[in-house]
Amino acid sequence: MKYYIVTYGCQMNVHESEKLAAICEKMGYTLAEKREEADLIVFNTCAIREGAEDRVFGNVGALKKLKKQKKDLIIAVCGCMTQKETTANHIMRTFPFVDIVIGTFNLPNFEYYVNAVKKGRQLEILESGEIDELVPYKRTSGENAWVNIMQGCNNFCTYCIVPYVRGREKSRSEENILKEIREVVAEGKYKKITLLGQNVNSYGKDLSPAVSFAKLLKDICQIEGDFKLWFMTSHPKDLTDEVIDVIANEDKILKDIHLPAQSGNNRILNLMNRRYTREKYLGIIEKIREKMPNCRITSDFIVGFPTETEEEFEDTMSLVEQVKYDSIFAFMYSPREGTVASKMEEQISQEVKQRRVNALLALEKKIQKQEGKK
Ligand code: SAH
Ligand code: SF4
Ligand code: F3S
């Protein structure tokens, strides 16, 4: 019996698929090289933009033929898309050959759902869940080991679906994180450890007693061994001077910060509920460059947020020009059902969004050429 997992979305999902892989192997499945060979196919989905969802619909739909040929094939769709009830129901209705539809919170119970398929199709979405410490991971990312430090997000940026499909912030205990990292380092094959969270800078605020992200970083660096430490993602409103100092002072921490700005215009940042200004953001960049002149800095941007004018978009261009990032991701705003921004009037046309994203990426390319950055 063989399994095949198709993963969409962020590193968090990549890492959770490592958990799904461990569950499949515990059940006795081995990894299939391609989906046609599999007896169990799992789609771990992403809901961040419409494009991500469309790919899932297309790829799940394409399995209809395979399921006809192979009656015992089990098809499961899980992750962020299916945490939304309307989408989960839509998948159940549109694809009658899909056996399991579960959301993000019951992923640790995946084995239960596979076993239950014999009794019929399974659809279940839990509203929240505890961080699972019991199911192991089958690490699949070469020399890099992902380590989750928290789940969920409390920020509610007005464009973003994540808080709705991942719930509120919950930090893992520092003890459990350190234990996992000690074990990973002891295995000897991982040269890089990447801490994962939607907003790692607010790590530990919900623990009692609270633990700061700076303390967690320092404590991890005390672990003996030959490894580099990295983390993502940092929210500019929570990146403290203390964290910048720790990054600068600890040799083990990579000098590489992903600090999504999203926009260079204060009115748009306010509408996005990002809770910092262009000036505050630039102040953080300055501090980082002062302490670590060679630090890599990367960012994400959204163009065509509702009501964004040409001048406001130009502020994003000028921010990119000013910071001279090592690399950026630029996305066209995609309305997500249930979010505040999706209900705003004056949505920007696809044509304008496309033009703005092209302009931003062209600018980025030009800067990289000038600066000789990779
Ligand atoms: N927690 C991280 C990552 C969130 S998702 C953070 O706060 O930075 C990764 C990126 O997707 C975001 O930084 C944002 O640029 C983009 N994104 C999120 N929602 C989007 C939407 N509705 N439309 C377009 N891009 C979006
Ligand atoms: Fe989404 Fe904002 Fe949370 Fe990032 S910080 S996951 S963009 S709500
Ligand atoms: Fe996508 Fe979920 Fe990550 S929506 S970006 S897979 S948290």
CSV table of C-alpha atoms and ligand atoms in Angstrom, one decimal:
chain,number,residue,atom,x,y,z
A,1,MET,CA,0.0,0.0,0.0
A,2,LYS,CA,1.4,3.4,-1.0
A,3,TYR,CA,0.6,7.0,-0.1
A,4,TYR,CA,1.2,10.3,-2.0
A,5,ILE,CA,0.9,13.8,-0.5
A,6,VAL,CA,0.4,17.0,-2.6
A,7,THR,CA,1.3,20.1,-0.6
A,8,TYR,CA,0.2,23.7,-1.3
A,9,GLY,CA,1.0,26.9,0.5
A,10,CYS,CA,3.5,27.9,3.1
A,11,GLN,CA,6.3,26.2,5.1
A,12,MET,CA,3.8,25.5,7.8
A,13,ASN,CA,1.9,23.3,5.4
A,14,VAL,CA,5.1,21.7,4.1
A,15,HIS,CA,6.0,20.8,7.7
A,16,GLU,CA,2.5,19.5,8.5
A,17,SER,CA,2.7,17.3,5.5
A,18,GLU,CA,5.8,15.8,7.2
A,19,LYS,CA,3.4,14.9,10.0
A,20,LEU,CA,0.9,13.4,7.6
A,21,ALA,CA,3.7,11.4,6.0
A,22,ALA,CA,4.6,10.0,9.5
A,23,ILE,CA,1.0,9.0,10.1
A,24,CYS,CA,0.7,7.3,6.7
A,25,GLU,CA,3.9,5.3,7.4
A,26,LYS,CA,2.7,4.3,10.8
A,27,MET,CA,-0.4,2.9,9.2
A,28,GLY,CA,1.9,0.8,7.0
A,29,TYR,CA,1.8,2.8,3.8
A,30,THR,CA,5.1,3.5,1.9
A,31,LEU,CA,5.8,6.5,-0.3
A,32,ALA,CA,4.7,6.3,-3.9
A,33,GLU,CA,6.8,8.0,-6.5
A,34,LYS,CA,3.8,9.3,-8.4
A,35,ARG,CA,0.1,9.7,-7.6
A,36,GLU,CA,-1.0,7.1,-10.1
A,37,GLU,CA,0.8,4.4,-8.0
A,38,ALA,CA,-0.8,5.5,-4.7
A,39,ASP,CA,-3.6,3.8,-2.7
A,40,LEU,CA,-4.0,6.9,-0.6
A,41,ILE,CA,-3.7,10.5,-2.0
A,42,VAL,CA,-3.7,13.5,0.3
A,43,PHE,CA,-4.1,17.1,-0.7
A,44,ASN,CA,-2.8,19.5,2.0
A,45,THR,CA,-4.4,22.7,0.8
A,46,CYS,CA,-3.8,26.5,1.1
A,47,ALA,CA,-6.4,29.2,1.1
A,48,ILE,CA,-4.3,32.4,1.0
A,49,ARG,CA,-5.2,33.5,-2.6
A,50,GLU,CA,-7.8,32.4,-5.1
A,51,GLY,CA,-5.1,31.1,-7.4
A,52,ALA,CA,-4.0,28.6,-4.7
A,53,GLU,CA,-7.6,27.3,-4.3
A,54,ASP,CA,-8.1,27.0,-8.1
A,55,ARG,CA,-5.1,24.8,-8.4
A,56,VAL,CA,-6.5,22.5,-5.8
A,57,PHE,CA,-9.9,22.3,-7.5
A,58,GLY,CA,-8.2,21.5,-10.8
A,59,ASN,CA,-5.9,18.8,-9.4
A,60,VAL,CA,-8.6,17.1,-7.2
A,61,GLY,CA,-11.0,17.1,-10.2
A,62,ALA,CA,-8.3,15.4,-12.3
A,63,LEU,CA,-8.4,12.3,-10.1
A,64,LYS,CA,-11.9,11.3,-11.1
A,65,LYS,CA,-10.6,9.0,-13.8
A,66,LEU,CA,-8.0,7.4,-11.5
A,67,LYS,CA,-10.7,6.7,-8.9
A,68,LYS,CA,-12.8,5.0,-11.5
A,69,GLN,CA,-10.0,2.7,-12.4
A,70,LYS,CA,-9.0,2.1,-8.8
A,71,LYS,CA,-12.1,1.6,-6.7
A,72,ASP,CA,-10.1,1.3,-3.4
A,73,LEU,CA,-8.2,4.5,-3.8
A,74,ILE,CA,-8.7,6.8,-0.8
A,75,ILE,CA,-8.6,10.5,-1.6
A,76,ALA,CA,-8.3,13.0,1.3
A,77,VAL,CA,-8.4,16.8,1.1
A,78,CYS,CA,-7.3,18.7,4.3
A,79,GLY,CA,-5.6,21.9,5.4
A,80,CYS,CA,-6.5,25.6,5.3
A,81,MET,CA,-9.1,25.5,2.4
A,82,THR,CA,-11.2,22.7,4.0
A,83,GLN,CA,-11.1,24.5,7.4
A,84,LYS,CA,-13.7,26.8,5.8
A,85,GLU,CA,-17.1,25.1,6.0
A,86,THR,CA,-18.4,26.5,2.7
A,87,THR,CA,-15.4,25.3,0.8
A,88,ALA,CA,-15.4,21.9,2.5
A,89,ASN,CA,-19.0,21.4,1.6
A,90,HIS,CA,-18.3,22.6,-2.0
A,91,ILE,CA,-15.6,20.0,-2.3
A,92,MET,CA,-17.9,17.2,-1.0
A,93,ARG,CA,-20.6,18.2,-3.5
A,94,THR,CA,-18.4,18.8,-6.5
A,95,PHE,CA,-16.2,15.8,-6.1
A,96,PRO,CA,-18.3,12.8,-5.0
A,97,PHE,CA,-15.2,10.6,-5.3
A,98,VAL,CA,-13.4,12.4,-2.5
A,99,ASP,CA,-13.5,10.2,0.7
A,100,ILE,CA,-12.1,12.5,3.4
A,101,VAL,CA,-12.5,16.2,4.0
A,102,ILE,CA,-11.0,17.6,7.2
A,103,GLY,CA,-9.7,21.0,8.4
A,104,THR,CA,-6.4,22.1,9.9
A,105,PHE,CA,-7.3,21.2,13.5
A,106,ASN,CA,-8.0,17.5,13.0
A,107,LEU,CA,-4.9,16.7,11.1
A,108,PRO,CA,-3.4,14.8,14.1
A,109,ASN,CA,-6.5,12.4,13.9
A,110,PHE,CA,-5.8,11.6,10.2
A,111,GLU,CA,-5.4,7.9,10.9
A,112,TYR,CA,-8.9,7.8,12.4
A,113,TYR,CA,-10.5,9.2,9.3
A,114,VAL,CA,-8.6,6.8,6.9
A,115,ASN,CA,-9.8,3.9,9.0
A,116,ALA,CA,-13.4,5.3,9.1
A,117,VAL,CA,-13.6,5.5,5.3
A,118,LYS,CA,-14.8,1.9,5.2
A,119,LYS,CA,-18.0,3.2,6.9
A,120,GLY,CA,-18.5,5.9,4.3
A,121,ARG,CA,-17.4,9.4,3.3
A,122,GLN,CA,-16.0,11.5,6.1
A,123,LEU,CA,-16.5,15.3,6.5
A,124,GLU,CA,-15.5,16.9,9.8
A,125,ILE,CA,-14.2,20.4,10.7
A,126,LEU,CA,-13.2,21.1,14.3
A,127,GLU,CA,-13.4,24.7,15.4
A,128,SER,CA,-10.1,24.7,17.3
A,129,GLY,CA,-7.5,22.3,18.6
A,130,GLU,CA,-4.5,21.9,20.8
A,131,ILE,CA,-1.0,21.7,19.5
A,132,ASP,CA,-0.2,18.1,18.9
A,133,GLU,CA,3.0,16.9,20.7
A,134,LEU,CA,2.5,13.2,20.1
A,135,VAL,CA,2.6,12.4,16.4
A,136,PRO,CA,6.2,12.5,15.1
A,137,TYR,CA,7.4,14.0,11.8
A,138,LYS,CA,8.9,12.3,8.8
A,139,ARG,CA,11.4,15.1,7.9
A,140,THR,CA,11.6,15.6,4.1
A,141,SER,CA,13.5,18.9,3.6
A,142,GLY,CA,17.1,17.7,3.3
A,143,GLU,CA,19.5,19.4,5.7
A,144,ASN,CA,16.8,21.7,7.0
A,145,ALA,CA,14.6,20.7,9.9
A,146,TRP,CA,11.4,22.7,10.4
A,147,VAL,CA,10.4,23.2,14.0
A,148,ASN,CA,7.0,24.7,14.7
A,149,ILE,CA,6.9,27.0,17.7
A,150,MET,CA,3.4,28.3,17.6
A,151,GLN,CA,0.2,28.0,15.6
A,152,GLY,CA,-2.5,30.5,14.6
A,153,CYS,CA,-2.5,34.3,14.3
A,154,ASN,CA,-4.1,37.1,16.3
A,155,ASN,CA,-3.4,39.9,13.9
A,156,PHE,CA,-6.3,39.9,11.6
A,157,CYS,CA,-4.7,41.8,8.8
A,158,THR,CA,-7.9,42.8,6.9
A,159,TYR,CA,-6.9,40.9,3.7
A,160,CYS,CA,-5.9,37.7,5.3
A,161,ILE,CA,-7.7,34.4,5.8
A,162,VAL,CA,-5.0,32.8,8.1
A,163,PRO,CA,-6.6,33.8,11.4
A,164,TYR,CA,-9.9,32.2,10.3
A,165,VAL,CA,-8.4,28.9,9.2
A,166,ARG,CA,-5.6,28.5,11.8
A,167,GLY,CA,-7.3,30.0,14.9
A,168,ARG,CA,-5.8,32.2,17.6
A,169,GLU,CA,-2.1,32.2,18.5
A,170,LYS,CA,-1.0,29.2,20.6
A,171,SER,CA,2.6,28.8,21.6
A,172,ARG,CA,4.3,25.5,22.2
A,173,SER,CA,6.0,25.3,25.6
A,174,GLU,CA,9.7,26.3,25.5
A,175,GLU,CA,10.6,22.9,27.1
A,176,ASN,CA,9.0,20.9,24.2
A,177,ILE,CA,10.6,23.1,21.6
A,178,LEU,CA,14.1,22.8,23.1
A,179,LYS,CA,13.6,19.0,23.5
A,180,GLU,CA,12.7,18.6,19.8
A,181,ILE,CA,15.7,20.7,18.7
A,182,ARG,CA,18.1,18.7,21.0
A,183,GLU,CA,16.8,15.5,19.3
A,184,VAL,CA,17.1,17.0,15.8
A,185,VAL,CA,20.7,18.2,16.5
A,186,ALA,CA,21.6,14.8,18.0
A,187,GLU,CA,20.6,13.1,14.8
A,188,GLY,CA,23.5,14.9,13.2
A,189,LYS,CA,22.1,15.3,9.7
A,190,TYR,CA,20.4,18.7,10.0
A,191,LYS,CA,22.6,21.8,9.5
A,192,LYS,CA,19.8,24.3,9.6
A,193,ILE,CA,16.8,24.6,11.9
A,194,THR,CA,14.0,26.8,10.9
A,195,LEU,CA,11.5,28.0,13.5
A,196,LEU,CA,8.0,28.4,12.1
A,197,GLY,CA,5.1,30.6,13.1
A,198,GLN,CA,2.8,33.1,11.4
A,199,ASN,CA,4.2,35.8,13.7
A,200,VAL,CA,7.2,34.4,15.5
A,201,ASN,CA,7.9,37.7,17.3
A,202,SER,CA,4.8,37.3,19.5
A,203,TYR,CA,5.9,33.8,20.6
A,204,GLY,CA,5.3,33.0,24.2
A,205,LYS,CA,3.0,35.9,25.1
A,206,ASP,CA,0.3,33.4,25.7
A,207,LEU,CA,2.3,31.1,28.0
A,208,SER,CA,2.3,31.4,31.8
A,209,PRO,CA,4.8,32.5,32.7
A,210,ALA,CA,5.4,34.3,29.4
A,211,VAL,CA,8.5,33.5,27.5
A,212,SER,CA,9.9,36.1,25.0
A,213,PHE,CA,11.0,35.2,21.4
A,214,ALA,CA,14.4,36.7,22.3
A,215,LYS,CA,14.8,34.3,25.2
A,216,LEU,CA,13.7,31.3,23.1
A,217,LEU,CA,16.4,32.2,20.5
A,218,LYS,CA,19.1,32.6,23.1
A,219,ASP,CA,18.2,29.3,24.8
A,220,ILE,CA,18.2,27.4,21.4
A,221,CYS,CA,21.7,28.9,20.7
A,222,GLN,CA,23.0,27.4,23.9
A,223,ILE,CA,22.3,23.9,22.5
A,224,GLU,CA,25.7,22.5,21.5
A,225,GLY,CA,26.1,21.3,17.9
A,226,ASP,CA,26.9,22.4,14.4
A,227,PHE,CA,23.7,24.1,13.2
A,228,LYS,CA,22.4,27.4,11.9
A,229,LEU,CA,19.1,28.8,13.2
A,230,TRP,CA,16.6,30.6,11.1
A,231,PHE,CA,12.9,31.6,11.6
A,232,MET,CA,9.9,33.0,9.8
A,233,THR,CA,7.8,35.1,9.7
A,234,SER,CA,8.5,38.3,11.6
A,235,HIS,CA,5.8,41.0,11.9
A,236,PRO,CA,7.3,44.5,11.8
A,237,LYS,CA,5.1,45.7,14.7
A,238,ASP,CA,6.5,43.1,17.1
A,239,LEU,CA,10.2,42.9,16.0
A,240,THR,CA,11.9,44.3,19.1
A,241,ASP,CA,15.3,45.8,19.5
A,242,GLU,CA,16.1,42.9,21.9
A,243,VAL,CA,15.4,40.4,19.1
A,244,ILE,CA,17.6,42.3,16.7
A,245,ASP,CA,20.4,42.3,19.3
A,246,VAL,CA,20.1,38.6,19.8
A,247,ILE,CA,20.3,38.0,16.0
A,248,ALA,CA,23.3,40.2,15.8
A,249,ASN,CA,25.1,38.6,18.8
A,250,GLU,CA,24.5,34.9,18.2
A,251,ASP,CA,26.8,33.3,15.7
A,252,LYS,CA,24.3,30.4,15.2
A,253,ILE,CA,21.5,32.7,13.9
A,254,LEU,CA,21.5,33.4,10.2
A,255,LYS,CA,21.7,37.1,9.3
A,256,ASP,CA,18.6,36.8,7.1
A,257,ILE,CA,15.3,38.4,8.1
A,258,HIS,CA,12.0,38.1,6.2
A,259,LEU,CA,10.1,41.3,7.2
A,260,PRO,CA,6.9,41.7,5.1
A,261,ALA,CA,6.0,45.3,4.6
A,262,GLN,CA,2.9,44.7,2.4
A,263,SER,CA,2.7,48.4,1.4
A,264,GLY,CA,4.7,51.6,1.5
A,265,ASN,CA,1.7,53.8,2.0
A,266,ASN,CA,0.4,54.7,5.5
A,267,ARG,CA,-3.3,55.0,4.5
A,268,ILE,CA,-3.2,51.5,3.0
A,269,LEU,CA,-1.1,50.1,5.9
A,270,ASN,CA,-3.8,51.4,8.2
A,271,LEU,CA,-6.6,49.9,6.1
A,272,MET,CA,-4.7,46.6,6.1
A,273,ASN,CA,-4.6,46.8,10.0
A,274,ARG,CA,-0.8,46.3,9.9
A,275,ARG,CA,-0.3,48.6,12.9
A,276,TYR,CA,2.9,50.2,11.8
A,277,THR,CA,3.8,53.1,9.6
A,278,ARG,CA,6.2,53.4,6.7
A,279,GLU,CA,8.4,55.5,9.0
A,280,LYS,CA,8.4,52.9,11.8
A,281,TYR,CA,9.2,50.1,9.3
A,282,LEU,CA,12.1,52.1,7.9
A,283,GLY,CA,13.3,52.7,11.4
A,284,ILE,CA,13.5,48.9,12.0
A,285,ILE,CA,15.4,48.4,8.7
A,286,GLU,CA,17.8,51.1,9.8
A,287,LYS,CA,18.4,49.4,13.2
A,288,ILE,CA,19.0,46.0,11.5
A,289,ARG,CA,21.5,47.5,9.0
A,290,GLU,CA,23.3,49.4,11.8
A,291,LYS,CA,23.8,46.3,13.8
A,292,MET,CA,24.3,43.9,10.8
A,293,PRO,CA,25.4,45.7,7.7
A,294,ASN,CA,25.4,42.5,5.7
A,295,CYS,CA,22.1,41.1,6.9
A,296,ARG,CA,19.8,39.8,4.1
A,297,ILE,CA,16.4,41.4,4.2
A,298,THR,CA,13.4,40.2,2.2
A,299,SER,CA,9.7,41.1,2.1
A,300,ASP,CA,6.2,40.5,0.8
A,301,PHE,CA,4.0,43.1,-0.9
A,302,ILE,CA,0.4,43.2,-1.9
A,303,VAL,CA,-0.6,45.4,-4.8
A,304,GLY,CA,-4.1,46.5,-5.6
A,305,PHE,CA,-5.5,46.4,-2.1
A,306,PRO,CA,-9.1,47.9,-2.3
A,307,THR,CA,-9.0,51.7,-2.9
A,308,GLU,CA,-5.2,51.8,-3.6
A,309,THR,CA,-4.5,54.8,-5.8
A,310,GLU,CA,-1.7,55.1,-8.3
A,311,GLU,CA,0.1,57.5,-6.0
A,312,GLU,CA,-0.3,55.1,-3.1
A,313,PHE,CA,1.1,52.3,-5.2
A,314,GLU,CA,4.1,54.6,-6.0
A,315,ASP,CA,4.8,54.7,-2.3
A,316,THR,CA,5.3,50.9,-2.3
A,317,MET,CA,7.6,51.4,-5.3
A,318,SER,CA,9.6,54.0,-3.5
A,319,LEU,CA,9.9,51.9,-0.4
A,320,VAL,CA,11.3,49.0,-2.4
A,321,GLU,CA,13.7,51.5,-4.1
A,322,GLN,CA,14.8,52.8,-0.7
A,323,VAL,CA,15.3,49.5,1.2
A,324,LYS,CA,16.9,47.7,-1.7
A,325,TYR,CA,15.8,44.3,-0.6
A,326,ASP,CA,17.7,41.1,-1.3
A,327,SER,CA,14.5,39.6,-2.6
A,328,ILE,CA,10.7,40.3,-2.5
A,329,PHE,CA,7.5,38.4,-3.2
A,330,ALA,CA,4.8,40.6,-4.8
A,331,PHE,CA,1.2,39.4,-4.8
A,332,MET,CA,-1.9,40.8,-6.4
A,333,TYR,CA,-4.6,41.3,-3.8
A,334,SER,CA,-7.1,38.4,-3.8
A,335,PRO,CA,-10.4,38.9,-1.9
A,336,ARG,CA,-11.0,36.2,0.7
A,337,GLU,CA,-14.5,35.5,1.7
A,338,GLY,CA,-15.2,36.5,5.3
A,339,THR,CA,-12.3,39.0,5.6
A,340,VAL,CA,-12.9,42.7,6.2
A,341,ALA,CA,-11.1,43.8,3.0
A,342,SER,CA,-13.2,41.6,0.8
A,343,LYS,CA,-16.3,43.7,1.8
A,344,MET,CA,-14.6,47.0,1.0
A,345,GLU,CA,-16.0,49.0,-1.9
A,346,GLU,CA,-13.8,50.0,-4.7
A,347,GLN,CA,-12.0,46.8,-5.4
A,348,ILE,CA,-9.2,47.3,-7.9
A,349,SER,CA,-9.5,45.7,-11.4
A,350,GLN,CA,-7.4,42.7,-12.4
A,351,GLU,CA,-5.8,44.7,-15.1
A,352,VAL,CA,-4.5,47.4,-12.8
A,353,LYS,CA,-3.3,44.8,-10.3
A,354,GLN,CA,-1.4,43.0,-13.0
A,355,ARG,CA,0.2,46.2,-14.2
A,356,ARG,CA,1.3,47.1,-10.7
A,357,VAL,CA,2.7,43.7,-9.9
A,358,ASN,CA,4.7,43.7,-13.1
A,359,ALA,CA,6.0,47.2,-12.3
A,360,LEU,CA,7.0,46.2,-8.8
A,361,LEU,CA,8.8,43.0,-10.0
A,362,ALA,CA,10.6,44.9,-12.8
A,363,LEU,CA,11.8,47.5,-10.2
A,364,GLU,CA,13.0,44.7,-8.0
A,365,LYS,CA,14.9,43.1,-10.9
A,366,LYS,CA,16.6,46.4,-11.8
A,367,ILE,CA,17.7,47.0,-8.2
A,368,GLN,CA,19.1,43.5,-7.8
A,369,LYS,CA,21.1,44.0,-11.0
A,370,GLN,CA,22.5,47.3,-9.8
A,371,GLU,CA,23.3,46.0,-6.3
A,372,GLY,CA,24.6,42.6,-7.5
A,373,LYS,CA,22.2,40.9,-5.1
A,374,LYS,CA,21.0,37.3,-5.5
B,1,SAH,N1,2.2,35.4,8.6
B,1,SAH,C1,3.0,35.8,7.5
B,1,SAH,C2,2.6,35.2,6.2
B,1,SAH,C3,1.2,35.3,5.7
B,1,SAH,S1,0.9,34.7,4.1
B,1,SAH,C4,3.0,37.3,7.6
B,1,SAH,O1,2.3,37.9,8.3
B,1,SAH,O2,3.8,37.9,6.9
B,1,SAH,C5,2.2,35.2,3.1
B,1,SAH,C6,1.9,36.4,2.3
B,1,SAH,O3,0.8,36.3,1.5
B,1,SAH,C7,1.6,37.6,3.1
B,1,SAH,O4,2.8,38.2,3.6
B,1,SAH,C8,0.9,38.5,2.1
B,1,SAH,O5,1.9,39.3,1.4
B,1,SAH,C9,0.3,37.5,1.1
B,1,SAH,N2,-1.1,37.5,1.3
B,1,SAH,C10,-1.9,37.2,2.3
B,1,SAH,N3,-3.2,37.3,2.1
B,1,SAH,C11,-3.3,37.8,0.8
B,1,SAH,C12,-4.4,38.1,-0.1
B,1,SAH,N4,-5.7,38.0,0.4
B,1,SAH,N5,-4.1,38.5,-1.3
B,1,SAH,C13,-2.9,38.6,-1.8
B,1,SAH,N6,-1.8,38.3,-1.0
B,1,SAH,C14,-2.0,37.9,0.3
B,2,SF4,FE1,-2.1,37.0,7.9
B,2,SF4,FE2,-1.4,39.2,9.1
B,2,SF4,FE3,-1.5,37.0,10.5
B,2,SF4,FE4,0.4,37.3,8.7
B,2,SF4,S1,0.2,38.5,10.5
B,2,SF4,S2,-0.9,35.5,9.0
B,2,SF4,S3,-0.7,38.4,7.1
B,2,SF4,S4,-3.2,38.0,9.6
B,3,F3S,FE1,-1.8,29.0,3.0
B,3,F3S,FE2,-2.6,28.1,5.3
B,3,F3S,FE3,-0.1,28.7,4.9
B,3,F3S,S1,-3.7,29.5,4.0
B,3,F3S,S2,-0.1,30.3,3.4
B,3,F3S,S3,-1.2,27.1,3.9
B,3,F3S,S4,-1.3,29.0,6.8
